[in-house]
mmCIF file of C-alpha atoms in Angstrom:
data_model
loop_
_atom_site.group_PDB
_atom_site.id
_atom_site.type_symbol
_atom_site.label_atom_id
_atom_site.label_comp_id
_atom_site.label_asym_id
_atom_site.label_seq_id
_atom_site.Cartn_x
_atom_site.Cartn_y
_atom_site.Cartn_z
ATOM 1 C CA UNK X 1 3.314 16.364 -21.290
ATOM 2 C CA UNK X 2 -0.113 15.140 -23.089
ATOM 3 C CA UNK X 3 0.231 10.699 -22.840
ATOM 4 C CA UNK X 4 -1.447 9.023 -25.372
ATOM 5 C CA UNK X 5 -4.245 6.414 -23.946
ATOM 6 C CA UNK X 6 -1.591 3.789 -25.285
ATOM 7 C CA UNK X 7 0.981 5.538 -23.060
ATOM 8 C CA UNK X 8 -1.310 5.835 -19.778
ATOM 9 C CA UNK X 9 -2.473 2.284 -20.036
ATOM 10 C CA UNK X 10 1.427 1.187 -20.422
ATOM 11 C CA UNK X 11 2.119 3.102 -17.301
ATOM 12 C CA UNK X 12 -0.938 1.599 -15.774
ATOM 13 C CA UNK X 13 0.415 -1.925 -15.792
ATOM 14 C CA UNK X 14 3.842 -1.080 -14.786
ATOM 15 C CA UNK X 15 2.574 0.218 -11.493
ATOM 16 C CA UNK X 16 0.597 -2.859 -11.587
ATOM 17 C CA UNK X 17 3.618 -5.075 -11.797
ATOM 18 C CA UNK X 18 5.814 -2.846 -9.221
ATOM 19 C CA UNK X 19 2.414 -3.209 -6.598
ATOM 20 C CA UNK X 20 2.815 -6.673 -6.841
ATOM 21 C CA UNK X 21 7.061 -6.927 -6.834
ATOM 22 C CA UNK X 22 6.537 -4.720 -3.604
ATOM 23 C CA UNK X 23 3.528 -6.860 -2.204
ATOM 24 C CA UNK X 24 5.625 -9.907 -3.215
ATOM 25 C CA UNK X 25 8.824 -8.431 -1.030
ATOM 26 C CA UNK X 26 6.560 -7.742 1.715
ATOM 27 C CA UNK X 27 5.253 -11.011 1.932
ATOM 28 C CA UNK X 28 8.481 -13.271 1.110
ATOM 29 C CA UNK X 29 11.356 -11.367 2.569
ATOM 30 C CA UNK X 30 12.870 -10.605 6.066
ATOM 31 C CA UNK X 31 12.995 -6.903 5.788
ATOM 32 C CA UNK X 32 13.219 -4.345 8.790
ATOM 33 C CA UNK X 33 10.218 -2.423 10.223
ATOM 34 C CA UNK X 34 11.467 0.658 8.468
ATOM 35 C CA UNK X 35 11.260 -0.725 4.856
ATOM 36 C CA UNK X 36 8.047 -2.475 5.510
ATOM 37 C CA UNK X 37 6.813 1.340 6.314
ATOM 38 C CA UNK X 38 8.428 2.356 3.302
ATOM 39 C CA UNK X 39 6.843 -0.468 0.760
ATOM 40 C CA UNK X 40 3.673 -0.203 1.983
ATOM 41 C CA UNK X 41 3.266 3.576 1.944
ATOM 42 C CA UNK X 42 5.294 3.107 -1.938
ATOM 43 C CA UNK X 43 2.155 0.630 -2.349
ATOM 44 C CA UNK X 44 -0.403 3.133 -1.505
ATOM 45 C CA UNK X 45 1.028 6.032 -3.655
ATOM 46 C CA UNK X 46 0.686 3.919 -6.282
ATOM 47 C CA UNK X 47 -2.453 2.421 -6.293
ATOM 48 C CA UNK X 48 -3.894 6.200 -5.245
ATOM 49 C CA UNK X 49 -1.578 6.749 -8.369
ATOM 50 C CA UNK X 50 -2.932 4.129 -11.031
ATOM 51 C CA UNK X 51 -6.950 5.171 -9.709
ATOM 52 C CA UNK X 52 -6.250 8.875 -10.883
ATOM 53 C CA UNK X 53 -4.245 7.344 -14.336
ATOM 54 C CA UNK X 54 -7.733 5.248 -14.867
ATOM 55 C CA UNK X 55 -9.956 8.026 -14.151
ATOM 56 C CA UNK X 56 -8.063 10.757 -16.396
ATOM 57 C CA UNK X 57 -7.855 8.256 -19.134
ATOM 58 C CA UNK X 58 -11.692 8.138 -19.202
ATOM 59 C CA UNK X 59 -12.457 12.011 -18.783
ATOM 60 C CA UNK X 60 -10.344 13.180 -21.429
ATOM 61 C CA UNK X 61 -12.268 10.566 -23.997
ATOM 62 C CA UNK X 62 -12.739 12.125 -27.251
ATOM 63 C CA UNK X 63 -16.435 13.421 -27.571
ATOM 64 C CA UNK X 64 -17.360 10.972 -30.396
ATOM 65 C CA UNK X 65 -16.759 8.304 -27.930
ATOM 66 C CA UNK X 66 -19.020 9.109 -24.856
ATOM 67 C CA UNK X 67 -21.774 7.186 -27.165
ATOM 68 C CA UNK X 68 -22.063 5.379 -30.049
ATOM 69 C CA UNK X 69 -23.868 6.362 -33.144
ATOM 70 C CA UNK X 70 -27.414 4.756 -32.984
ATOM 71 C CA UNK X 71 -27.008 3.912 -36.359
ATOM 72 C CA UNK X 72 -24.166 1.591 -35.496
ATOM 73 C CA UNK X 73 -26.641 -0.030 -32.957
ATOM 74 C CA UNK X 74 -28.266 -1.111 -36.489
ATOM 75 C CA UNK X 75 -25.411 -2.618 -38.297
ATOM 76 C CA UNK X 76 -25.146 -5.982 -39.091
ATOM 77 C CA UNK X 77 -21.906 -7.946 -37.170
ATOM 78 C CA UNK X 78 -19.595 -6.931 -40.585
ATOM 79 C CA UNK X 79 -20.518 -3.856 -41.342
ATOM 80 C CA UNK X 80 -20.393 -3.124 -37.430
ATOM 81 C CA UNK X 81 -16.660 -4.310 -37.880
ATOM 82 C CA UNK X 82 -15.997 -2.358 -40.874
ATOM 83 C CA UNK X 83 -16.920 0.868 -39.143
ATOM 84 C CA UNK X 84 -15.151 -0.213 -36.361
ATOM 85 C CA UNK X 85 -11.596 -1.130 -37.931
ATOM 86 C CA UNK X 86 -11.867 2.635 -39.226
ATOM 87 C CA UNK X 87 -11.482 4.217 -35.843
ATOM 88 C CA UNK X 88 -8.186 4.639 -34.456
ATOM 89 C CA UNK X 89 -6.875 1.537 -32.200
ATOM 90 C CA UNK X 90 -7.040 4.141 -28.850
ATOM 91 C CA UNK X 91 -10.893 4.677 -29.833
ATOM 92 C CA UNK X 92 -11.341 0.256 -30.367
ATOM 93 C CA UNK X 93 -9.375 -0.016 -27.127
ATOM 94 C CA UNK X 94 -11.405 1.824 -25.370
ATOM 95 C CA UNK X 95 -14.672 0.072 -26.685
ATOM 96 C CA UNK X 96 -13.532 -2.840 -25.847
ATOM 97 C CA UNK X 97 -12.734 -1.851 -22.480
ATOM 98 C CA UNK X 98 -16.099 -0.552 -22.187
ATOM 99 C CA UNK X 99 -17.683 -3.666 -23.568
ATOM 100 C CA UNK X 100 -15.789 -5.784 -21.285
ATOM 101 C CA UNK X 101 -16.722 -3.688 -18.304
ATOM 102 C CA UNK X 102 -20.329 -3.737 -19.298
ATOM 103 C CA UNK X 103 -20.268 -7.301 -19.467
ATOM 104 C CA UNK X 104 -18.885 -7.861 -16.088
ATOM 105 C CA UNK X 105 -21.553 -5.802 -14.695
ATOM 106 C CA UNK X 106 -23.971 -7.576 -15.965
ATOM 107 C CA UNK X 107 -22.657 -10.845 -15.015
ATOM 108 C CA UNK X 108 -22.021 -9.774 -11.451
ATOM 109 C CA UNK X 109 -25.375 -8.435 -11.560
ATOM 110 C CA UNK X 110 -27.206 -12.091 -12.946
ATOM 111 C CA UNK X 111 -25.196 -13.829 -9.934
ATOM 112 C CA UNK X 112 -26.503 -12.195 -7.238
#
């Protein structure tokens, strides 16, 4: 079955939400031994799970998005968006991931 990124990121924050309704039961209710075994193995499969997800979803990028065009580097702020808005919303999802991430780095990088 070939996922779209849409489909892999929608599938990436359901097993977010079920890691945390299983952290959450683990934390809050009076469960045996057994099923405290059993949720936090279920916890591990799925985080191991949602790591492979993230790194398929950026090794099957589309050539054309491993770098930008260094013309766009050029672009002014509109015509930057107007070049933008012509990609498909996977490829402007994926920038902005990519902007985001770069951004954090750098941040985490100025506060050390």
């Amino acid at each position: 079955m070939k996922l779209s990124f849409k489909d892999i990121q929608f599938i990436i924050s359901a097993i977010d939400n079920l890691i945390n309704i299983y952290k959450e039961r683990l934390n809050n209710e009076n469960i045996d031994d057994d099923e405290i075994s059993d949720l936090g193995n279920d916890c591990m499969f799925l985080e191991a799970l949602r790591v492979n997800l993230e790194n398929n979803l950026k090794q099957n990028l589309p050539e054309n998005q491993n770098s930008l065009q260094p013309d766009l580097l050029k672009l002014s702020a509109q015509d930057l968006k107007l070049s933008v808005l012509q990609l498909p919303i996977s490829q402007r999802l994926v920038l902005v991931d990519a902007i985001t991430e770069s951004i954090r780095q750098e941040l985490s990088l100025s506060q050390r």
